[in-house]
Short mmCIF file of C-alpha atoms (C1' of nucleotides) in Angstrom, two decimals:
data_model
loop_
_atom_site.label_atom_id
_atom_site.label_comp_id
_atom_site.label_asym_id
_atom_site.label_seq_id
_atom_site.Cartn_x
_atom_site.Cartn_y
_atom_site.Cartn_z
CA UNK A 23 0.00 0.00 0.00
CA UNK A 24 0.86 3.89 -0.32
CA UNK A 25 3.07 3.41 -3.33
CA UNK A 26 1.68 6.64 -4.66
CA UNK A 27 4.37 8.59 -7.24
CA UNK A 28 4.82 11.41 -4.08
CA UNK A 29 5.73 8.58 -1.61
CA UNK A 30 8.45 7.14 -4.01
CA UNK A 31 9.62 10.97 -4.79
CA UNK A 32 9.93 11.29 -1.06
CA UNK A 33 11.74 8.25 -0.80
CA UNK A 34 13.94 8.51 -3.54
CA UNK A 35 14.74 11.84 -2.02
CA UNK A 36 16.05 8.92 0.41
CA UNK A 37 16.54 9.62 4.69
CA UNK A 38 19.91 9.57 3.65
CA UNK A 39 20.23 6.21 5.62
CA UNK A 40 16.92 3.87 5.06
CA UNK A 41 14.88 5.04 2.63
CA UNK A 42 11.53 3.59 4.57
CA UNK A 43 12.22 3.39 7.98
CA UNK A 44 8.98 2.52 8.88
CA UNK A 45 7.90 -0.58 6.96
CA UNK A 46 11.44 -1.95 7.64
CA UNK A 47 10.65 -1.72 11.79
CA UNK A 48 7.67 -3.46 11.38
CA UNK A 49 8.61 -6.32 8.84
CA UNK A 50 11.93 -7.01 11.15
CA UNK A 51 9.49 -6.86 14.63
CA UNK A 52 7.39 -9.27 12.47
CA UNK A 53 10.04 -11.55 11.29
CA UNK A 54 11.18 -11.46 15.20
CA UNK A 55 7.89 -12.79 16.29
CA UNK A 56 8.24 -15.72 14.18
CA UNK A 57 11.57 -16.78 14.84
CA UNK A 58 11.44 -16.05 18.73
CA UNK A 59 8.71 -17.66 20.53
CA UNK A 60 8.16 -14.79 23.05
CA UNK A 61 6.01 -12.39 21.71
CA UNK A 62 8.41 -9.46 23.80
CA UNK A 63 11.36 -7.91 22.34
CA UNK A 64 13.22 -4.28 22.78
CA UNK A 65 12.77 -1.34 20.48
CA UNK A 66 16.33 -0.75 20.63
CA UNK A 67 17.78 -4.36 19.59
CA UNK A 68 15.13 -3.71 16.66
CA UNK A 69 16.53 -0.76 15.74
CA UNK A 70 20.10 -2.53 15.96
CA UNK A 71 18.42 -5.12 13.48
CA UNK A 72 17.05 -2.66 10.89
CA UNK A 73 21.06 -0.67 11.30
CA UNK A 74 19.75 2.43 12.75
CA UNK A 75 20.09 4.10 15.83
CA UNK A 76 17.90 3.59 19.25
CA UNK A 77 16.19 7.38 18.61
CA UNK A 78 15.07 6.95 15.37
CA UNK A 79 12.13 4.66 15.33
CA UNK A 80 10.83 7.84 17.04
CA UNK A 81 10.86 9.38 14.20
CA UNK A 82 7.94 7.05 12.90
CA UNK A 83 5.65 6.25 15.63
CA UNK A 84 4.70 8.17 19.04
CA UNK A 85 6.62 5.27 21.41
CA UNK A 86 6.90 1.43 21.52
CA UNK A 87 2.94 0.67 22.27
CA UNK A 88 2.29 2.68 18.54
CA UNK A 89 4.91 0.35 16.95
CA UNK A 90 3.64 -3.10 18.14
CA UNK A 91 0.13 -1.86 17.52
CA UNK A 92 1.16 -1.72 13.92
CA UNK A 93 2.66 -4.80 13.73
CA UNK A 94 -0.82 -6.25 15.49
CA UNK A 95 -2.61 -4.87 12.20
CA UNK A 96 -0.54 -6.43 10.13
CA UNK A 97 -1.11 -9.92 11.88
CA UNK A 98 -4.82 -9.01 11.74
CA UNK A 99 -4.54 -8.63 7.98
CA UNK A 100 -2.35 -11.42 7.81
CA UNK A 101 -5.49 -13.50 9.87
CA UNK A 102 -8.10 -12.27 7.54
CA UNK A 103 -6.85 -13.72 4.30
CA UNK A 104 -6.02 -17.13 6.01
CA UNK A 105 -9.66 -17.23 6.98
CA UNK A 106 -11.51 -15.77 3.78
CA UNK A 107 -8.94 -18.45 1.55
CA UNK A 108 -10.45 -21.78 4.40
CA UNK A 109 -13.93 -20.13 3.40
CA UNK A 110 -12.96 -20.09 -0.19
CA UNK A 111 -12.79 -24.04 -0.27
CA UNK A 112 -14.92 -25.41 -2.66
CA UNK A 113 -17.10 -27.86 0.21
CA UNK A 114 -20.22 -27.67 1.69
CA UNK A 115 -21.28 -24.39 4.13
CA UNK A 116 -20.84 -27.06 7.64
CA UNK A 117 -17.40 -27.93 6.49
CA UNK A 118 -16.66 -24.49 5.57
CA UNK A 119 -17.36 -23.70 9.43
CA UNK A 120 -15.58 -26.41 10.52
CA UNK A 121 -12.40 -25.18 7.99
CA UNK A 122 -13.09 -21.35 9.31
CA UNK A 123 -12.43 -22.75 12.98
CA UNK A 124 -9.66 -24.79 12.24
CA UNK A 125 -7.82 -22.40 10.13
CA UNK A 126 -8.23 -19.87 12.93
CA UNK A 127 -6.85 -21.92 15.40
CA UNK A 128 -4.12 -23.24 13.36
CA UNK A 129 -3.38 -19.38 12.65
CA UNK A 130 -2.67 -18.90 16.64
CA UNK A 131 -0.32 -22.18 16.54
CA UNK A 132 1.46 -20.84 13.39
CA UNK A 133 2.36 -17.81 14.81
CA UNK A 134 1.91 -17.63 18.47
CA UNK A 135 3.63 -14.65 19.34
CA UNK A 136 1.99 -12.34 16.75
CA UNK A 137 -1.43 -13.67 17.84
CA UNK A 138 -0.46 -12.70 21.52
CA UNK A 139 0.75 -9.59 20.35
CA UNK A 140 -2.53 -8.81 17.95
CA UNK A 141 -4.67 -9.19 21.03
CA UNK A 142 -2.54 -7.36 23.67
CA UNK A 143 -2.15 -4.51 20.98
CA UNK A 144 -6.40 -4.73 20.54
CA UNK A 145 -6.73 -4.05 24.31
CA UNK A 146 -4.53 -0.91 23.82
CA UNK A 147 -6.81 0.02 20.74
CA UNK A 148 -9.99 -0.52 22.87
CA UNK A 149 -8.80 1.61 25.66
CA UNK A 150 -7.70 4.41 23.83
CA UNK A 151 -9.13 5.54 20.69
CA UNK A 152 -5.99 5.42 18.62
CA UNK A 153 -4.32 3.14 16.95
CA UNK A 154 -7.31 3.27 14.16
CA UNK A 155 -5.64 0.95 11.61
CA UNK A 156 -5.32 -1.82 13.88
CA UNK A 157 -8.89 -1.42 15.04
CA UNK A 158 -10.29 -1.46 11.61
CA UNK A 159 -7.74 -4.80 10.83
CA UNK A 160 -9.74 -6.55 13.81
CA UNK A 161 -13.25 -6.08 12.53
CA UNK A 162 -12.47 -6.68 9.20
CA UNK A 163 -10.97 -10.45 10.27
CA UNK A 164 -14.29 -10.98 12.49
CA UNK A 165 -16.34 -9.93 9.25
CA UNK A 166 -15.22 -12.65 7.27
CA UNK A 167 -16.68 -15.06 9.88
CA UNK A 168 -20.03 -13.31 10.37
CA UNK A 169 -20.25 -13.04 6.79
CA UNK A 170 -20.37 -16.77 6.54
CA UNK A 171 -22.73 -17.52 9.73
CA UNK A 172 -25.40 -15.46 7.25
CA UNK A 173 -25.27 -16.73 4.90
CA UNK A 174 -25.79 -20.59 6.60
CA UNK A 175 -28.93 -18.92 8.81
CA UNK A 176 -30.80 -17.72 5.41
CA UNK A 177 -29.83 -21.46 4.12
CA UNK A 178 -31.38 -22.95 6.82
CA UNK A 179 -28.47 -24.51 8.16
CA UNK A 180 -28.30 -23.12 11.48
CA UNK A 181 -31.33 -21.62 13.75
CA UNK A 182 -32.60 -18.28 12.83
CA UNK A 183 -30.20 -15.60 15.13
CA UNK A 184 -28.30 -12.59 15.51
CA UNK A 185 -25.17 -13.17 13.01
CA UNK A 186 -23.02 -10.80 14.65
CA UNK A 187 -24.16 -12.41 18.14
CA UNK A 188 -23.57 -15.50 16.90
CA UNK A 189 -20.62 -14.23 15.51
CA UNK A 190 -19.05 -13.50 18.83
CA UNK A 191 -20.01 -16.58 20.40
CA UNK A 192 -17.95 -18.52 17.49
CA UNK A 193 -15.20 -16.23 17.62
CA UNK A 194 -14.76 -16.20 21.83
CA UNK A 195 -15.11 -20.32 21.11
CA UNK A 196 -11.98 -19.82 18.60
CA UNK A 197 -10.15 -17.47 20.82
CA UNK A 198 -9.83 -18.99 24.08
CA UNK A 199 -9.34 -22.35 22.20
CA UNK A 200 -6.55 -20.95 20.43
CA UNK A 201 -5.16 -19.08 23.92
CA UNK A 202 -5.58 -22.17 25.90
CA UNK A 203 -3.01 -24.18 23.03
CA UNK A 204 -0.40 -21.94 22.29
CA UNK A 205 -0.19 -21.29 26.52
CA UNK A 206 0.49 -24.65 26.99
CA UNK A 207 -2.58 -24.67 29.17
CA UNK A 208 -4.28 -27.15 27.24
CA UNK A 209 -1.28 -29.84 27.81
CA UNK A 210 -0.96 -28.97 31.44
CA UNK A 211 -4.46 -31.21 31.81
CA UNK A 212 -5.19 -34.32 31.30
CA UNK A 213 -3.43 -37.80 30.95
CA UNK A 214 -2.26 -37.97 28.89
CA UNK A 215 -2.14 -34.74 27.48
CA UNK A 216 -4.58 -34.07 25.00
CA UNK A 217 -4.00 -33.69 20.99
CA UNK A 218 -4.72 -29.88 20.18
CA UNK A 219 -6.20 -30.67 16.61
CA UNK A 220 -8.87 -33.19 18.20
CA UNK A 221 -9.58 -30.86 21.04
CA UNK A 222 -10.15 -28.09 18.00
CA UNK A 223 -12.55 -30.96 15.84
CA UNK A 224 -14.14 -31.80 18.31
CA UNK A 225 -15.43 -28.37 20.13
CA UNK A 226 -16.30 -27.21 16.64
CA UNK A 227 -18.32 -29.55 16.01
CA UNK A 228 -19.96 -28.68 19.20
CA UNK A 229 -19.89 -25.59 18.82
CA UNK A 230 -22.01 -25.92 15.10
CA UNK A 231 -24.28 -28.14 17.02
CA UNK A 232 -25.45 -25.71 19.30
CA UNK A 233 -25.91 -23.06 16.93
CA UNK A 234 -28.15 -25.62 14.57
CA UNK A 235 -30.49 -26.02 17.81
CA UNK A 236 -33.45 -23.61 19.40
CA UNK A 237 -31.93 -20.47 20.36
CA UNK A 238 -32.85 -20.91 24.02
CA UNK A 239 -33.31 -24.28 25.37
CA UNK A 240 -36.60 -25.03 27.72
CA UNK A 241 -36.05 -25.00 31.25
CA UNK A 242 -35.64 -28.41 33.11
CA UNK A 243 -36.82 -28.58 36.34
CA UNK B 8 -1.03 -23.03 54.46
CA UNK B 9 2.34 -24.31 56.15
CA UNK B 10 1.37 -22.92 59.59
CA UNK B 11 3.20 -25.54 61.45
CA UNK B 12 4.85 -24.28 64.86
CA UNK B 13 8.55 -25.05 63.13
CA UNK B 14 7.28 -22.25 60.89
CA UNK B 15 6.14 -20.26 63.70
CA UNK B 16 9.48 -20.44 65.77
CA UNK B 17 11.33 -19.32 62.67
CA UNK B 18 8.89 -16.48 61.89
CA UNK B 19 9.00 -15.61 65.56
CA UNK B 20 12.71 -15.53 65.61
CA UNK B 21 11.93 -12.97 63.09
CA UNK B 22 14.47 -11.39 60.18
CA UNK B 23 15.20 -8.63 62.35
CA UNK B 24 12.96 -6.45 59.90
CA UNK B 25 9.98 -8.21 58.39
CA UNK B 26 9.39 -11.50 59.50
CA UNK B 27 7.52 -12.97 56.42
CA UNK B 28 8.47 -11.18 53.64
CA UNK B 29 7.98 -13.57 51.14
CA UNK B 30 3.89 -13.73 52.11
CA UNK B 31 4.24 -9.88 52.43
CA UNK B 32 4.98 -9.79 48.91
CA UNK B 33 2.31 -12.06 47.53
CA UNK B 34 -0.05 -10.12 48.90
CA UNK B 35 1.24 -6.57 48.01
CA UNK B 36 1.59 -8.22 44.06
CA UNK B 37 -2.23 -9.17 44.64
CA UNK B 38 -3.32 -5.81 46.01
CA UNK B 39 -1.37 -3.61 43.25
CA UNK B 40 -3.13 -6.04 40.70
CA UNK B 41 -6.59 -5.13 41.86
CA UNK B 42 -5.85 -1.50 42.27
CA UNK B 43 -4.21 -0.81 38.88
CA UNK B 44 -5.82 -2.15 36.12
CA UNK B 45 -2.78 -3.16 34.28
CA UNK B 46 -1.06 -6.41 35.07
CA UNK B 47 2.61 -5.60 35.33
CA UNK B 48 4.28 -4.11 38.02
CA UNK B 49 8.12 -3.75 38.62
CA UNK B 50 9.68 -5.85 41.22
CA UNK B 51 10.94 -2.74 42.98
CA UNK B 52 8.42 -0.88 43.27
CA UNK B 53 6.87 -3.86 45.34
CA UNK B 54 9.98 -3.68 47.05
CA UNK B 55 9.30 -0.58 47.77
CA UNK B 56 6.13 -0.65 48.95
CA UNK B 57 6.72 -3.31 51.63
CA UNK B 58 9.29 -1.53 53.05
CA UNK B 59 12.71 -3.22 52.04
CA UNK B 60 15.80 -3.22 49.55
CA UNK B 61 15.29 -4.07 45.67
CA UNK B 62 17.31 -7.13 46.23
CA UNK B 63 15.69 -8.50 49.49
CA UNK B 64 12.74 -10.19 47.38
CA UNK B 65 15.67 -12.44 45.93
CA UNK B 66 16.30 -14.43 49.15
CA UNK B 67 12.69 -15.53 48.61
CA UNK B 68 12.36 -16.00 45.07
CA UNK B 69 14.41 -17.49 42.16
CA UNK B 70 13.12 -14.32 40.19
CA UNK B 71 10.84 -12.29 39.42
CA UNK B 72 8.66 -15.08 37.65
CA UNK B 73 9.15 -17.11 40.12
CA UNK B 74 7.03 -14.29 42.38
CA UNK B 75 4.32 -13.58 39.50
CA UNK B 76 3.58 -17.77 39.75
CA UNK B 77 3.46 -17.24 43.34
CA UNK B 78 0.66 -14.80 43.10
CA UNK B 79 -0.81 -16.19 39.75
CA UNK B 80 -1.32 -19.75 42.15
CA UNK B 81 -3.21 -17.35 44.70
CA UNK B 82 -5.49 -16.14 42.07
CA UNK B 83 -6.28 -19.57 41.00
CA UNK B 84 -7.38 -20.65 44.23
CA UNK B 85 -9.14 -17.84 44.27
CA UNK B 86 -11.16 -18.61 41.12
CA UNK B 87 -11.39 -22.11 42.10
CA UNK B 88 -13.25 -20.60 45.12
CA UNK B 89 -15.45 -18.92 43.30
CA UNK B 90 -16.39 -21.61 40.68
CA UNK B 91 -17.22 -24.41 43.53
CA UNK B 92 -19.47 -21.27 45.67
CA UNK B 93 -21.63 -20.84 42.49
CA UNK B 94 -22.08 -24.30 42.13
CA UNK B 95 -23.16 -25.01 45.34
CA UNK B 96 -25.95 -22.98 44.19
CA UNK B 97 -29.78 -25.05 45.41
CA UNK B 98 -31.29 -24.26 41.62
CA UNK B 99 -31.00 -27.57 38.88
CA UNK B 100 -27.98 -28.43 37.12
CA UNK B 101 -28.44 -26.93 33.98
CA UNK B 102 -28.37 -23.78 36.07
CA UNK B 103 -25.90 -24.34 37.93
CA UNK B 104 -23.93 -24.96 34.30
CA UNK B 105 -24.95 -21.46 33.05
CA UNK B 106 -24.08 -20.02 36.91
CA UNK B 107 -20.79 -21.60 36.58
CA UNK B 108 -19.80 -20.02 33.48
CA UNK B 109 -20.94 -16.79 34.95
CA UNK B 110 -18.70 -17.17 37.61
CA UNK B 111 -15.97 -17.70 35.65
CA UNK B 112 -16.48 -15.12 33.58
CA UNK B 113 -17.61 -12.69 36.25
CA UNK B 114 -14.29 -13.63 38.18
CA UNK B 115 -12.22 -12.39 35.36
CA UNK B 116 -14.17 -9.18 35.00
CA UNK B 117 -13.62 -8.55 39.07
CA UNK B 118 -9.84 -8.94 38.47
CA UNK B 119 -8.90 -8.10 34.94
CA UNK B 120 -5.29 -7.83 35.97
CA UNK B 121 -5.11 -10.69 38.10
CA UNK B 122 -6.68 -12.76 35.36
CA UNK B 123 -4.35 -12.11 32.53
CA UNK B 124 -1.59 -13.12 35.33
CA UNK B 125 -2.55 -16.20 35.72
CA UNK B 126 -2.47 -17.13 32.42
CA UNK B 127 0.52 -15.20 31.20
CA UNK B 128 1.91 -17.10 34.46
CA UNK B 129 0.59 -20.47 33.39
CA UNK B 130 2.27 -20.57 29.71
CA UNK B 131 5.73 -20.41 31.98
CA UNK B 132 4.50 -23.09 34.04
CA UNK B 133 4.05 -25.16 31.11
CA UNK B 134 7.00 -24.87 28.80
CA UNK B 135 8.99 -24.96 32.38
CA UNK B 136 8.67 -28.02 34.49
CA UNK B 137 8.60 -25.23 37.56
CA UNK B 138 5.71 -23.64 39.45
CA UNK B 139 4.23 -26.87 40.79
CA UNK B 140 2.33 -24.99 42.92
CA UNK B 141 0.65 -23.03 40.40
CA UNK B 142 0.49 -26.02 37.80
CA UNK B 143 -1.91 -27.79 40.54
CA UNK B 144 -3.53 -24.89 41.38
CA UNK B 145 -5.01 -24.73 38.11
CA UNK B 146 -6.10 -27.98 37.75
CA UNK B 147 -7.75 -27.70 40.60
CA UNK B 148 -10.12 -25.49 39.51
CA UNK B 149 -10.43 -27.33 36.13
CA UNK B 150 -11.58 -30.12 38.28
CA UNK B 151 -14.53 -28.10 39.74
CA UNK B 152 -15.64 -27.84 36.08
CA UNK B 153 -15.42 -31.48 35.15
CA UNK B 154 -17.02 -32.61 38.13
CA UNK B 155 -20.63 -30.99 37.44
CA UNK B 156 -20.08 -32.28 33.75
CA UNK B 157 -19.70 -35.80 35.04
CA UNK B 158 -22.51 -35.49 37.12
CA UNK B 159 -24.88 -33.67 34.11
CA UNK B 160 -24.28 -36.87 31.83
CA UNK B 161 -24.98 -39.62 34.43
CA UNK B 162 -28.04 -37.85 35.11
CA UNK B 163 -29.07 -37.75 31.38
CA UNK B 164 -29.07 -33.92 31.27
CA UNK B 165 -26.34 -33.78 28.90
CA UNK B 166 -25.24 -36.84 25.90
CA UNK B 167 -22.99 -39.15 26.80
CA UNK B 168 -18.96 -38.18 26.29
CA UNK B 169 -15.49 -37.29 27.80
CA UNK B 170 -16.25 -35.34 30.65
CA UNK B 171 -12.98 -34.13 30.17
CA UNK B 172 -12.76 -33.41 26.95
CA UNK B 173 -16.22 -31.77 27.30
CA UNK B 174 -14.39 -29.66 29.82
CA UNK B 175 -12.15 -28.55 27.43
CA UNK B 176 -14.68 -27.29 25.42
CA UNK B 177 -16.25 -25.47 27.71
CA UNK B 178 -13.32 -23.91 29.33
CA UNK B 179 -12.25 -22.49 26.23
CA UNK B 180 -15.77 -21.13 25.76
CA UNK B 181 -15.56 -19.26 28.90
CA UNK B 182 -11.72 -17.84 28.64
CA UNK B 183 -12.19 -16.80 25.32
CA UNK B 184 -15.51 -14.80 26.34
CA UNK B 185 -13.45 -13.75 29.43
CA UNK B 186 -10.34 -12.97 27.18
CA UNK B 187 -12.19 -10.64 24.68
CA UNK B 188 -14.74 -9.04 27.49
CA UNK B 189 -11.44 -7.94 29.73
CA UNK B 190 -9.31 -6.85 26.52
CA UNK B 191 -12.16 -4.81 25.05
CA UNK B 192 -12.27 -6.85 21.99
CA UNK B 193 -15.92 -7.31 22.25
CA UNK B 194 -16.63 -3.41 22.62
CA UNK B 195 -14.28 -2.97 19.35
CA UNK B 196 -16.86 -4.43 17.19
CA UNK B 197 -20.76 -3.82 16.86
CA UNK B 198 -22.92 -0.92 16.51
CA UNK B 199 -23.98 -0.45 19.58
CA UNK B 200 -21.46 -2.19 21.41
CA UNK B 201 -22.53 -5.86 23.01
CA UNK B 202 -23.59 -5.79 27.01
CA UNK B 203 -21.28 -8.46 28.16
CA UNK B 204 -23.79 -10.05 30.59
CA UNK B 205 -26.19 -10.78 27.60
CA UNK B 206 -23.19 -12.01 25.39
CA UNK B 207 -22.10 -14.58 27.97
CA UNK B 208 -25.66 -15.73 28.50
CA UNK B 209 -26.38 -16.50 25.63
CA UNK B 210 -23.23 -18.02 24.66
CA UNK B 211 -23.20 -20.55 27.44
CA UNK B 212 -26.86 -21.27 26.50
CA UNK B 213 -25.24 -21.94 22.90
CA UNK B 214 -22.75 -24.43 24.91
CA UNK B 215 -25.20 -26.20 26.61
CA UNK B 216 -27.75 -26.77 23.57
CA UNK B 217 -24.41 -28.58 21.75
CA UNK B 218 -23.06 -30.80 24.89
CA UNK B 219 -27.05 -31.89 24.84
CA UNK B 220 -27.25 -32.73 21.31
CA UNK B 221 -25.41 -36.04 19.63
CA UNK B 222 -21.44 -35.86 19.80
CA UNK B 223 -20.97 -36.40 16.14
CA UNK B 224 -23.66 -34.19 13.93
CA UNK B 225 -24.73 -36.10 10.84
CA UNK B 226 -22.78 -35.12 7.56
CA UNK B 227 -24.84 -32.59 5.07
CA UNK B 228 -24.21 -32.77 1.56
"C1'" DA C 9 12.23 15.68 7.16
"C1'" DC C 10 14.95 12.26 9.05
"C1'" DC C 11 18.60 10.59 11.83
"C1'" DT C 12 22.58 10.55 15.58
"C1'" DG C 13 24.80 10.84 20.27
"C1'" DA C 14 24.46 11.63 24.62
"C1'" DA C 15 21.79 11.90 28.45
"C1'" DC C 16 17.84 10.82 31.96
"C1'" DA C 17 15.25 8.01 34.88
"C1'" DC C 18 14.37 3.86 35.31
"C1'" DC C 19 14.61 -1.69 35.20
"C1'" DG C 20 16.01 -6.91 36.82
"C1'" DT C 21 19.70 -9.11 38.87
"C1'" DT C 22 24.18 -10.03 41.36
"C1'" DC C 23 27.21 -9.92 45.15
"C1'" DA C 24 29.99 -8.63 48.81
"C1'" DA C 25 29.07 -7.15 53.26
"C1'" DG C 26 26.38 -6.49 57.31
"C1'" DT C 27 23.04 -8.41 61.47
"C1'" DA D 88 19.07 -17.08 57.43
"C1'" DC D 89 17.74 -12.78 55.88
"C1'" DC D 90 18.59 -8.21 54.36
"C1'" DT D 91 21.32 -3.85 52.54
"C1'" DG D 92 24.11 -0.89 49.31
"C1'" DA D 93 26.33 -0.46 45.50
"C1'" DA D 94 27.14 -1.95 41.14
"C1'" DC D 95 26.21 -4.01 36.25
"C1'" DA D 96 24.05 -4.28 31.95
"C1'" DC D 97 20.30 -3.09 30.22
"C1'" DC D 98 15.56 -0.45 29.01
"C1'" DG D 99 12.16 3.45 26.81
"C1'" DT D 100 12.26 8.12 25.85
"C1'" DT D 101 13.90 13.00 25.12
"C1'" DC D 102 16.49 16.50 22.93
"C1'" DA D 103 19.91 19.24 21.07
"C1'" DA D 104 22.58 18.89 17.12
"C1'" DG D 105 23.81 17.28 12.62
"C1'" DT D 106 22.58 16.26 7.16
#
DNA sequence: ACCTGAACACCGTTCAAGT
DNA sequence: ACCTGAACACCGTTCAAGT
């Protein structure tokens, strides 16, 4: 994005040193959070990465929190296009549920310390009102699933219901499945410890069974 | 715990200044969680607060990990607490289901800070074979969960499965609600933004409607 | 406009030395 | 056994000064 002709003129009028400081601080903290496994790391060995001194990232973003907020959107983006291409599979609309889930999950395993990061960086976005970019990476990811839990409720496929309700029943499902893995929670229980992709099958497929059932089930006394 | 009279003739001998620091700081770490609503604090300004040197908290713990376990175990008991007291509840089990995932959820919302500690605390006790103490803490209270499930599918109330792999399920259910309510994910996105009370209740209604229906839905083409 | 160098006020942690 | 004081190697951030 923003390869408009002033940008380039602006950047062939080059810093002198980098050129574009600021995509080259996020792609580096990015490429850190994959090879690391902590999702932490310093502004100033980043700026040792990217050859540039500990002041100048300042130059780019207001302190550290604006920083990893960026690299949150881009894991947000990254998120949404891993979910809309397991919707784009060519089954049927249960199995594409069952994909969306999986692929979601398998997102957080992928890359656990950018999905940490993503969701420490949305609580900063929630508080305050900045970090706009990020925010509007977040709700387009959680589109592409609401999206698809329409489209099964016109079909008949699941009980008649709020989508975006819905929507954040599936996605809280997804989430704290997805936390409780790449924690380690999730091995800490059981004996022996239990296999994260059948844990994931089979809670989706609870999951889609609820939301195929009455909305609110009668009382038993 | 550990109030033994050996203990007691050490304590009463007394470290010339404090007597039981290492309790003293627990408790402080607990306190400044509740009070701020962030969940990191620096190890000296607890220090500080209790009255002694930035290194004394070393003759008690390993580091300062080693201290955020210590108080991350506390808070699990304290959940743990919380779970079995709505339980014991008088109303039918499929209420006491839905007032356990309240609970749960509530519990997080009442200590935002102290929540994300405990499971920012439990990823180290998992890759680590440390924190036994917290480790067991933690499945305790997973065990208060399991329990009602157990008891829900010999009575019929819910189909017949893993209780817990079931527990699994639902766990994740709950953190992730937890997770997004106490990061402000779920105010990000909606217009107006979702009441968490009504979002939980009628996500663990969702929950409940799929652990009564059939394990394995039937296959639509 | 973008970057550097040096500085400031902090950290977590170590270690000799005190009681 | 428990704690202090001083030190070490770091942080994030600011700011004058350079290009």
């Amino acid at each position: 994005m923003k390869n408009c002709p002033v940008r380039r003129l602006i950047q062939s009028k080059q810093g002198y040193h980098h050129g574009d400081l600021r995509n080259a601080l996020v792609s580096a903290g990015l490429k850190l959070l994959e090879q690391e496994g902590h999702s932490e790391f310093t502004l100033r060995d980043l700026a040792r990465r990217v050859g540039v001194s500990a002041a100048a990232p300042y130059a780019h973003f207001a302190d550290k929190r604006a920083l990893l907020a960026a690299i949150a959107a881009a894991g947000f983006i990254r998120l949404r296009a891993a979910l809309e291409a397991a919707i784009r599979s060519d089954s049927n609309l249960a199995d594409r549920f069952l994909h969306l889930g999986s692929a979601y999950v398998r997102f957080g395993m992928d890359h656990p310390a950018l999905y940490k990061l993503m969701f420490a960086s949305e609580e900063l976005a929630a508080q305050h009102g900045e970090y706009l970019e990020l925010q509007a990476a977040g709700e387009a990811a959680f589109g592409a699933l609401t999206a698809l839990l329409e489209q099964m409720q016109r079909r008949g496929l699941l009980r008649a219901g709020d989508p975006e309700a819905d929507g954040l029943s599936v996605w809280a499902h997804v989430h704290g499945l997805t936390s409780l893995i790449i924690t380690g929670c999730l091995a800490c229980v059981g004996e022996p410890a239990p296999q994260p992709a059948e844990v994931v099958s089979l809670s989706l497929q609870l999951l889609l069974n609820g939301l195929r059932g009455p909305a609110r089930a009668e009382q038993i006394a």
